[in-house]
PDB file of C-alpha atoms in Angstrom:
ATOM      1  CA  MET O1208      -0.061   0.042   0.066  1.00 60.00           C
ATOM      2  CA  SER O1209       1.436   3.384  -0.994  1.00 71.00           C
ATOM      3  CA  MET O1210       1.742   6.231   1.387  1.00 76.00           C
ATOM      4  CA  VAL O1211      -1.112   8.184  -0.291  1.00 73.00           C
ATOM      5  CA  GLU O1212      -3.411   5.320   0.249  1.00 77.00           C
ATOM      6  CA  LYS O1213      -2.314   4.845   3.824  1.00 75.00           C
ATOM      7  CA  ILE O1214      -3.125   8.505   4.448  1.00 80.00           C
ATOM      8  CA  LYS O1215      -6.502   8.218   2.720  1.00 76.00           C
ATOM      9  CA  VAL O1216      -7.425   5.211   4.840  1.00 78.00           C
ATOM     10  CA  SER O1217      -6.277   7.058   8.089  1.00 83.00           C
ATOM     11  CA  ILE O1218      -8.441   9.960   7.131  1.00 85.00           C
ATOM     12  CA  ILE O1219     -11.512   7.773   6.324  1.00 84.00           C
ATOM     13  CA  ASN O1220     -11.035   6.014   9.667  1.00 82.00           C
ATOM     14  CA  PHE O1221     -10.660   9.146  11.564  1.00 84.00           C
ATOM     15  CA  VAL O1222     -13.701  10.585  10.166  1.00 86.00           C
ATOM     16  CA  ARG O1223     -15.738   7.267  10.684  1.00 87.00           C
ATOM     17  CA  ASP O1224     -14.758   7.261  14.353  1.00 85.00           C
ATOM     18  CA  ILE O1225     -15.838  10.832  14.844  1.00 87.00           C
ATOM     19  CA  GLY O1226     -19.213   9.831  13.122  1.00 87.00           C
ATOM     20  CA  ILE O1227     -19.641   6.776  15.438  1.00 87.00           C
ATOM     21  CA  ASN O1228     -18.787   8.658  18.562  1.00 83.00           C
ATOM     22  CA  THR O1229     -21.230  11.423  17.643  1.00 86.00           C
ATOM     23  CA  LEU O1230     -24.125   9.102  16.897  1.00 87.00           C
ATOM     24  CA  ASN O1231     -23.217   7.287  20.166  1.00 85.00           C
ATOM     25  CA  ILE O1232     -23.413  10.588  22.216  1.00 84.00           C
ATOM     26  CA  ILE O1233     -26.597  11.454  20.449  1.00 88.00           C
ATOM     27  CA  ALA O1234     -27.998   8.080  21.420  1.00 88.00           C
ATOM     28  CA  MET O1235     -27.008   8.197  24.941  1.00 87.00           C
ATOM     29  CA  MET O1236     -28.480  11.951  25.330  1.00 90.00           C
ATOM     30  CA  GLY O1237     -31.901  10.561  23.944  1.00 91.00           C
ATOM     31  CA  TYR O1238     -31.831   7.530  26.113  1.00 90.00           C
ATOM     32  CA  CYS O1239     -31.038   9.800  29.214  1.00 92.00           C
ATOM     33  CA  MET O1240     -34.068  12.089  28.224  1.00 94.00           C
ATOM     34  CA  LEU O1241     -36.535   9.222  27.952  1.00 94.00           C
ATOM     35  CA  LEU O1242     -35.298   7.421  30.977  1.00 93.00           C
ATOM     36  CA  PHE O1243     -35.679  10.827  32.974  1.00 93.00           C
ATOM     37  CA  LEU O1244     -39.337  11.213  31.654  1.00 94.00           C
ATOM     38  CA  ASP O1245     -39.979   7.724  32.824  1.00 93.00           C
ATOM     39  CA  VAL O1246     -38.611   8.441  36.118  1.00 94.00           C
ATOM     40  CA  VAL O1247     -41.139  11.274  36.356  1.00 93.00           C
ATOM     41  CA  TYR O1248     -43.790   9.136  35.344  1.00 92.00           C
ATOM     42  CA  HIS O1249     -42.960   6.569  38.189  1.00 91.00           C
ATOM     43  CA  SER O1250     -42.391   9.226  40.712  1.00 91.00           C
ATOM     44  CA  LYS O1251     -46.168   8.767  41.543  1.00 90.00           C
ATOM     45  CA  ALA O1252     -44.841   5.800  43.614  1.00 88.00           C
ATOM     46  CA  ALA O1253     -42.197   7.629  45.587  1.00 88.00           C
ATOM     47  CA  PHE O1254     -44.176   7.198  48.893  1.00 89.00           C
ATOM     48  CA  GLN O1255     -44.095   3.417  48.417  1.00 90.00           C
ATOM     49  CA  LYS O1256     -40.532   3.282  47.530  1.00 89.00           C
ATOM     50  CA  ARG O1257     -39.679   5.865  50.611  1.00 89.00           C
ATOM     51  CA  ARG O1258     -37.415   3.241  52.427  1.00 92.00           C
ATOM     52  CA  GLU O1259     -35.112   2.886  49.380  1.00 91.00           C
ATOM     53  CA  ILE O1260     -35.350   6.572  48.816  1.00 93.00           C
ATOM     54  CA  LEU O1261     -34.036   7.239  52.275  1.00 93.00           C
ATOM     55  CA  LYS O1262     -31.443   4.418  51.999  1.00 93.00           C
ATOM     56  CA  GLN O1263     -30.023   6.290  48.931  1.00 92.00           C
ATOM     57  CA  MET O1264     -30.128   9.525  50.776  1.00 92.00           C
ATOM     58  CA  TYR O1265     -28.120   8.035  53.438  1.00 92.00           C
ATOM     59  CA  TYR O1266     -25.609   6.938  51.102  1.00 89.00           C
ATOM     60  CA  ALA O1267     -25.475  10.250  49.229  1.00 89.00           C
ATOM     61  CA  GLY O1268     -25.538  12.399  52.556  1.00 86.00           C
ATOM     62  CA  VAL O1269     -24.215  10.733  55.464  1.00 86.00           C
ATOM     63  CA  LYS O1270     -21.411   8.543  53.749  1.00 87.00           C
ATOM     64  CA  THR O1271     -20.013  11.683  52.052  1.00 90.00           C
ATOM     65  CA  PHE O1272     -20.163  13.915  54.979  1.00 90.00           C
ATOM     66  CA  ILE O1273     -16.574  13.893  55.811  1.00 92.00           C
ATOM     67  CA  VAL O1274     -15.445  14.329  52.256  1.00 93.00           C
ATOM     68  CA  VAL O1275     -17.836  17.183  51.757  1.00 93.00           C
ATOM     69  CA  SER O1276     -16.969  18.881  55.026  1.00 93.00           C
ATOM     70  CA  ILE O1277     -13.205  18.790  54.089  1.00 94.00           C
ATOM     71  CA  VAL O1278     -13.617  20.258  50.532  1.00 94.00           C
ATOM     72  CA  ALA O1279     -16.015  22.585  51.589  1.00 93.00           C
ATOM     73  CA  LEU O1280     -13.831  24.127  54.484  1.00 94.00           C
ATOM     74  CA  PHE O1281     -10.724  24.464  52.168  1.00 94.00           C
ATOM     75  CA  THR O1282     -12.642  25.805  49.259  1.00 93.00           C
ATOM     76  CA  GLY O1283     -13.705  28.636  51.457  1.00 92.00           C
ATOM     77  CA  MET O1284     -10.145  28.872  52.741  1.00 94.00           C
ATOM     78  CA  ILE O1285      -8.603  29.043  49.505  1.00 93.00           C
ATOM     79  CA  LEU O1286     -10.911  31.538  48.037  1.00 91.00           C
ATOM     80  CA  ALA O1287     -10.490  33.685  50.839  1.00 91.00           C
ATOM     81  CA  LEU O1288      -6.630  33.375  50.617  1.00 91.00           C
ATOM     82  CA  GLN O1289      -6.319  33.898  47.057  1.00 90.00           C
ATOM     83  CA  THR O1290      -8.775  37.034  46.816  1.00 89.00           C
ATOM     84  CA  GLY O1291      -7.465  38.488  50.124  1.00 87.00           C
ATOM     85  CA  LEU O1292      -3.875  38.368  48.963  1.00 86.00           C
ATOM     86  CA  GLU O1293      -4.774  40.203  45.693  1.00 87.00           C
ATOM     87  CA  LEU O1294      -6.864  42.836  47.852  1.00 85.00           C
ATOM     88  CA  LYS O1295      -4.506  43.300  50.611  1.00 84.00           C
ATOM     89  CA  PRO O1296      -1.987  45.638  48.704  1.00 83.00           C
ATOM     90  CA  TYR O1297      -4.877  48.067  48.199  1.00 84.00           C
ATOM     91  CA  GLN O1298      -6.243  47.699  51.711  1.00 83.00           C
ATOM     92  CA  GLN O1299      -9.328  46.223  50.668  1.00 83.00           C
ATOM     93  CA  GLN O1300      -9.079  42.912  52.160  1.00 82.00           C
ATOM     94  CA  ALA O1301     -12.041  43.447  54.452  1.00 84.00           C
ATOM     95  CA  LEU O1302     -14.146  42.916  51.236  1.00 87.00           C
ATOM     96  CA  VAL O1303     -13.240  39.133  51.033  1.00 89.00           C
ATOM     97  CA  GLY O1304     -16.420  38.500  52.794  1.00 88.00           C
ATOM     98  CA  ASN O1305     -18.507  39.691  49.939  1.00 90.00           C
ATOM     99  CA  ILE O1306     -16.416  37.840  47.274  1.00 89.00           C
ATOM    100  CA  ILE O1307     -16.502  34.564  49.155  1.00 91.00           C
ATOM    101  CA  ILE O1308     -20.346  34.525  49.808  1.00 91.00           C
ATOM    102  CA  ALA O1309     -21.129  35.580  46.217  1.00 90.00           C
ATOM    103  CA  THR O1310     -18.799  33.055  44.585  1.00 90.00           C
ATOM    104  CA  LEU O1311     -19.855  30.074  46.694  1.00 92.00           C
ATOM    105  CA  THR O1312     -23.610  30.618  46.457  1.00 92.00           C
ATOM    106  CA  ARG O1313     -23.712  31.544  42.813  1.00 88.00           C
ATOM    107  CA  GLU O1314     -21.200  28.821  41.597  1.00 88.00           C
ATOM    108  CA  MET O1315     -18.579  27.073  43.721  1.00 91.00           C
ATOM    109  CA  ALA O1316     -20.603  25.338  46.239  1.00 93.00           C
ATOM    110  CA  PRO O1317     -23.106  23.489  43.820  1.00 94.00           C
ATOM    111  CA  PHE O1318     -20.302  22.871  41.341  1.00 94.00           C
ATOM    112  CA  VAL O1319     -17.839  21.419  44.204  1.00 94.00           C
ATOM    113  CA  THR O1320     -20.718  19.465  45.911  1.00 94.00           C
ATOM    114  CA  ALA O1321     -21.643  18.146  42.384  1.00 94.00           C
ATOM    115  CA  ILE O1322     -18.177  16.976  41.580  1.00 94.00           C
ATOM    116  CA  ILE O1323     -17.871  15.311  45.130  1.00 93.00           C
ATOM    117  CA  LEU O1324     -21.001  13.258  44.533  1.00 94.00           C
ATOM    118  CA  ILE O1325     -20.377  12.474  41.035  1.00 94.00           C
ATOM    119  CA  ALA O1326     -17.193  10.767  42.098  1.00 91.00           C
ATOM    120  CA  ALA O1327     -18.580   9.066  45.164  1.00 91.00           C
ATOM    121  CA  VAL O1328     -22.216   8.376  44.547  1.00 93.00           C
ATOM    122  CA  GLY O1329     -22.614   8.531  40.756  1.00 92.00           C
ATOM    123  CA  SER O1330     -19.966   6.234  39.930  1.00 92.00           C
ATOM    124  CA  THR O1331     -21.422   3.650  42.711  1.00 92.00           C
ATOM    125  CA  MET O1332     -24.890   4.027  40.869  1.00 93.00           C
ATOM    126  CA  ALA O1333     -23.441   3.223  37.605  1.00 93.00           C
ATOM    127  CA  ALA O1334     -21.339   0.197  38.835  1.00 93.00           C
ATOM    128  CA  GLU O1335     -24.333  -1.112  40.932  1.00 93.00           C
ATOM    129  CA  ILE O1336     -26.825  -1.010  38.001  1.00 94.00           C
ATOM    130  CA  GLY O1337     -24.279  -2.072  35.526  1.00 93.00           C
ATOM    131  CA  THR O1338     -23.341  -5.014  37.519  1.00 92.00           C
ATOM    132  CA  MET O1339     -27.116  -5.953  37.789  1.00 91.00           C
ATOM    133  CA  THR O1340     -27.526  -5.568  33.935  1.00 91.00           C
ATOM    134  CA  VAL O1341     -24.643  -7.824  33.050  1.00 91.00           C
ATOM    135  CA  SER O1342     -25.628 -10.306  35.360  1.00 89.00           C
ATOM    136  CA  GLU O1343     -29.076 -10.459  33.768  1.00 87.00           C
ATOM    137  CA  GLU O1344     -30.719  -9.287  37.136  1.00 88.00           C
ATOM    138  CA  ILE O1345     -32.219  -6.414  35.088  1.00 89.00           C
ATOM    139  CA  ASP O1346     -33.910  -8.960  32.655  1.00 87.00           C
ATOM    140  CA  ALA O1347     -35.123 -10.920  35.540  1.00 89.00           C
ATOM    141  CA  LEU O1348     -37.065  -8.063  36.949  1.00 86.00           C
ATOM    142  CA  GLU O1349     -38.715  -7.483  33.578  1.00 86.00           C
ATOM    143  CA  MET O1350     -39.608 -10.976  33.467  1.00 88.00           C
ATOM    144  CA  MET O1351     -41.357 -10.580  36.692  1.00 89.00           C
ATOM    145  CA  ALA O1352     -43.242  -7.631  35.341  1.00 84.00           C
ATOM    146  CA  ILE O1353     -41.155  -5.227  37.798  1.00 86.00           C
ATOM    147  CA  SER O1354     -40.020  -1.916  36.277  1.00 89.00           C
ATOM    148  CA  PRO O1355     -36.276  -1.351  36.686  1.00 91.00           C
ATOM    149  CA  VAL O1356     -37.041   2.486  36.498  1.00 91.00           C
ATOM    150  CA  ARG O1357     -39.505   2.398  39.319  1.00 91.00           C
ATOM    151  CA  PHE O1358     -37.542  -0.332  41.454  1.00 90.00           C
ATOM    152  CA  LEU O1359     -34.163   0.946  40.866  1.00 91.00           C
ATOM    153  CA  VAL O1360     -33.653   4.278  38.973  1.00 93.00           C
ATOM    154  CA  MET O1361     -36.492   6.295  40.390  1.00 94.00           C
ATOM    155  CA  PRO O1362     -35.466   6.163  44.094  1.00 94.00           C
ATOM    156  CA  ARG O1363     -32.001   7.177  43.266  1.00 94.00           C
ATOM    157  CA  VAL O1364     -32.955  10.057  41.244  1.00 95.00           C
ATOM    158  CA  ILE O1365     -35.169  11.414  43.783  1.00 95.00           C
ATOM    159  CA  ALA O1366     -32.478  10.773  46.547  1.00 94.00           C
ATOM    160  CA  LEU O1367     -29.976  12.770  44.874  1.00 95.00           C
ATOM    161  CA  ALA O1368     -32.057  15.443  43.603  1.00 94.00           C
ATOM    162  CA  ILE O1369     -32.900  16.011  47.534  1.00 94.00           C
ATOM    163  CA  MET O1370     -29.363  15.429  48.854  1.00 94.00           C
ATOM    164  CA  LEU O1371     -27.415  17.586  46.448  1.00 95.00           C
ATOM    165  CA  PRO O1372     -29.217  20.973  47.324  1.00 95.00           C
ATOM    166  CA  ILE O1373     -28.982  20.091  50.957  1.00 94.00           C
ATOM    167  CA  ALA O1374     -25.383  19.400  50.835  1.00 94.00           C
ATOM    168  CA  THR O1375     -24.837  22.576  48.855  1.00 95.00           C
ATOM    169  CA  ILE O1376     -26.430  24.511  51.798  1.00 94.00           C
ATOM    170  CA  TYR O1377     -23.653  22.931  54.023  1.00 95.00           C
ATOM    171  CA  THR O1378     -21.166  23.746  51.640  1.00 94.00           C
ATOM    172  CA  ASN O1379     -21.947  27.192  51.563  1.00 94.00           C
ATOM    173  CA  LEU O1380     -22.045  27.296  55.378  1.00 94.00           C
ATOM    174  CA  LEU O1381     -18.798  25.529  55.892  1.00 94.00           C
ATOM    175  CA  GLY O1382     -17.056  27.349  53.028  1.00 94.00           C
ATOM    176  CA  THR O1383     -18.021  30.822  54.685  1.00 94.00           C
ATOM    177  CA  ILE O1384     -16.761  29.549  57.983  1.00 94.00           C
ATOM    178  CA  GLY O1385     -13.382  28.480  56.400  1.00 93.00           C
ATOM    179  CA  GLY O1386     -13.107  31.836  54.675  1.00 92.00           C
ATOM    180  CA  GLY O1387     -13.679  33.761  57.993  1.00 91.00           C
ATOM    181  CA  ILE O1388     -10.767  31.819  59.576  1.00 92.00           C
ATOM    182  CA  VAL O1389      -8.428  32.668  56.807  1.00 91.00           C
ATOM    183  CA  ALA O1390      -9.504  36.145  56.864  1.00 89.00           C
ATOM    184  CA  PHE O1391      -9.002  36.572  60.614  1.00 89.00           C
ATOM    185  CA  PHE O1392      -5.625  34.928  60.822  1.00 89.00           C
ATOM    186  CA  GLN O1393      -3.979  35.659  57.467  1.00 87.00           C
ATOM    187  CA  LEU O1394      -5.673  38.912  56.353  1.00 86.00           C
ATOM    188  CA  ASP O1395      -6.167  40.675  59.648  1.00 85.00           C
ATOM    189  CA  VAL O1396      -9.796  40.946  59.249  1.00 85.00           C
ATOM    190  CA  SER O1397     -12.058  40.535  62.277  1.00 87.00           C
ATOM    191  CA  PHE O1398     -14.916  38.228  62.445  1.00 88.00           C
ATOM    192  CA  GLU O1399     -17.343  40.835  62.911  1.00 90.00           C
ATOM    193  CA  VAL O1400     -16.226  42.745  60.015  1.00 89.00           C
ATOM    194  CA  TYR O1401     -16.022  39.676  57.856  1.00 89.00           C
ATOM    195  CA  TYR O1402     -19.560  38.245  58.692  1.00 90.00           C
ATOM    196  CA  THR O1403     -20.919  41.922  58.096  1.00 90.00           C
ATOM    197  CA  HIS O1404     -19.756  41.874  54.674  1.00 88.00           C
ATOM    198  CA  VAL O1405     -20.976  38.438  54.167  1.00 89.00           C
ATOM    199  CA  LEU O1406     -24.555  39.203  55.393  1.00 89.00           C
ATOM    200  CA  ASP O1407     -24.501  42.397  53.328  1.00 87.00           C
ATOM    201  CA  SER O1408     -23.777  40.406  50.259  1.00 85.00           C
ATOM    202  CA  LEU O1409     -26.159  37.498  50.608  1.00 85.00           C
ATOM    203  CA  HIS O1410     -28.696  37.755  48.205  1.00 85.00           C
ATOM    204  CA  PHE O1411     -31.894  35.907  47.624  1.00 87.00           C
ATOM    205  CA  LYS O1412     -31.387  35.594  43.930  1.00 88.00           C
ATOM    206  CA  ALA O1413     -27.724  34.230  44.283  1.00 87.00           C
ATOM    207  CA  THR O1414     -29.014  31.687  46.845  1.00 90.00           C
ATOM    208  CA  TYR O1415     -31.839  30.141  44.720  1.00 91.00           C
ATOM    209  CA  VAL O1416     -29.944  30.291  41.568  1.00 92.00           C
ATOM    210  CA  GLY O1417     -27.330  27.998  43.421  1.00 92.00           C
ATOM    211  CA  LEU O1418     -29.755  25.681  44.868  1.00 94.00           C
ATOM    212  CA  LEU O1419     -31.564  25.377  41.395  1.00 94.00           C
ATOM    213  CA  LYS O1420     -28.273  24.451  39.977  1.00 95.00           C
ATOM    214  CA  ALA O1421     -27.870  21.841  42.804  1.00 95.00           C
ATOM    215  CA  LEU O1422     -31.254  20.447  42.118  1.00 95.00           C
ATOM    216  CA  VAL O1423     -30.653  20.231  38.276  1.00 96.00           C
ATOM    217  CA  PHE O1424     -27.277  18.697  38.804  1.00 96.00           C
ATOM    218  CA  GLY O1425     -28.643  15.957  41.261  1.00 95.00           C
ATOM    219  CA  MET O1426     -31.209  14.919  38.834  1.00 95.00           C
ATOM    220  CA  MET O1427     -28.750  15.030  36.001  1.00 95.00           C
ATOM    221  CA  VAL O1428     -25.879  13.172  37.570  1.00 95.00           C
ATOM    222  CA  SER O1429     -28.193  10.316  39.026  1.00 95.00           C
ATOM    223  CA  THR O1430     -29.973   9.955  35.617  1.00 95.00           C
ATOM    224  CA  ILE O1431     -26.654   9.711  33.351  1.00 95.00           C
ATOM    225  CA  SER O1432     -25.226   7.350  36.002  1.00 94.00           C
ATOM    226  CA  CYS O1433     -28.201   5.088  35.946  1.00 94.00           C
ATOM    227  CA  ALA O1434     -28.487   5.259  32.227  1.00 94.00           C
ATOM    228  CA  ASN O1435     -24.719   4.228  31.511  1.00 93.00           C
ATOM    229  CA  GLY O1436     -25.430   1.232  34.078  1.00 92.00           C
ATOM    230  CA  LEU O1437     -28.500  -0.040  32.266  1.00 91.00           C
ATOM    231  CA  ARG O1438     -26.544   0.186  29.016  1.00 90.00           C
ATOM    232  CA  ALA O1439     -23.616  -1.711  30.475  1.00 88.00           C
ATOM    233  CA  THR O1440     -22.482  -4.830  28.367  1.00 86.00           C
ATOM    234  CA  ASN O1441     -19.677  -7.244  28.133  1.00 85.00           C
ATOM    235  CA  GLY O1442     -19.313  -8.242  31.752  1.00 83.00           C
ATOM    236  CA  ALA O1443     -16.770  -6.708  34.326  1.00 83.00           C
ATOM    237  CA  LEU O1444     -15.060  -4.745  31.455  1.00 87.00           C
ATOM    238  CA  GLY O1445     -18.279  -3.122  30.282  1.00 88.00           C
ATOM    239  CA  VAL O1446     -19.247  -2.329  34.006  1.00 91.00           C
ATOM    240  CA  GLY O1447     -15.849  -0.401  34.344  1.00 91.00           C
ATOM    241  CA  ARG O1448     -16.525   1.263  31.164  1.00 91.00           C
ATOM    242  CA  ALA O1449     -20.039   2.392  32.011  1.00 91.00           C
ATOM    243  CA  THR O1450     -18.768   3.632  35.378  1.00 93.00           C
ATOM    244  CA  ARG O1451     -16.018   5.743  33.651  1.00 92.00           C
ATOM    245  CA  ASN O1452     -18.534   7.223  30.982  1.00 91.00           C
ATOM    246  CA  SER O1453     -20.904   8.199  33.619  1.00 93.00           C
ATOM    247  CA  VAL O1454     -18.297  10.038  35.786  1.00 94.00           C
ATOM    248  CA  VAL O1455     -16.863  11.873  32.533  1.00 92.00           C
ATOM    249  CA  SER O1456     -20.302  12.600  31.206  1.00 92.00           C
ATOM    250  CA  SER O1457     -21.806  13.849  34.394  1.00 94.00           C
ATOM    251  CA  PHE O1458     -18.644  16.093  34.883  1.00 94.00           C
ATOM    252  CA  LEU O1459     -18.868  17.441  31.404  1.00 93.00           C
ATOM    253  CA  MET O1460     -22.789  18.185  31.778  1.00 94.00           C
ATOM    254  CA  VAL O1461     -22.357  19.989  35.107  1.00 94.00           C
ATOM    255  CA  LEU O1462     -19.956  22.514  33.562  1.00 93.00           C
ATOM    256  CA  ILE O1463     -22.011  22.992  30.392  1.00 94.00           C
ATOM    257  CA  VAL O1464     -25.510  23.194  32.279  1.00 94.00           C
ATOM    258  CA  GLY O1465     -24.086  25.179  35.145  1.00 93.00           C
ATOM    259  CA  TYR O1466     -22.664  27.967  32.556  1.00 92.00           C
ATOM    260  CA  TYR O1467     -25.965  27.965  30.813  1.00 93.00           C
ATOM    261  CA  ILE O1468     -27.879  28.566  34.166  1.00 93.00           C
ATOM    262  CA  THR O1469     -25.656  31.159  35.092  1.00 91.00           C
ATOM    263  CA  ALA O1470     -26.122  32.868  31.572  1.00 91.00           C
ATOM    264  CA  LEU O1471     -29.816  32.582  31.883  1.00 91.00           C
ATOM    265  CA  PHE O1472     -30.113  34.367  35.198  1.00 89.00           C
ATOM    266  CA  TYR O1473     -27.065  36.704  35.134  1.00 84.00           C
ATOM    267  CA  GLY O1474     -26.522  37.132  31.343  1.00 73.00           C
ATOM    268  CA  LYS O1475     -27.616  40.096  29.248  1.00 66.00           C
TER     269      LYS O1475
END
């Protein structure tokens, strides 16, 4: 085969791979949308599945409490230190409280919390359901006329949709405390001045936009994770691939959707 033919084959294969990957992405997006609509339909049985929902809330909340606490505290401390060092030459370090609360409530708290739960909870959902799929447990449920969406997916989506906003509120609180500690010990800003600026900049709009992001992220991450698990194939290798895809897809969608929600409420 000549060099020209090799280049031609390489280009054809490259374009083919792009087309296949694009079609796979579109197919997965459509599957996730249909799965979410199915979850909404089966949510009427949420009270009957309250034990499973509470169980999933426990896994998403209590089991990730320590990690969320550490990340939230140091997120506030890092934000305060970096912004305070830039403001200190202008003797404006007292404004660090305004920046901390605005940054946390609008963007950082829901984003950081979502990333933690993607890694700790979303990956677990994909692995659990993926294992059930490749071991034909999902097929067994369908043979017994039990809806996998009602039995497995709906409780997980509702649980994460509830817990992610709650965890976001906790991240806001602990991040603000972390920022206050750095402001006091590193920037010579008293707690009274710091929290006065925090309360002055704590706006209702920023709070509900941040909680709206957390709600959307919770539903989105759980749906994507469960969808990848339900579409897992090829045994243990497929479960690992589904888990990886769920984490990567969830992370990208959090970034993209977070931007558009911010643009919707704060853009021109």
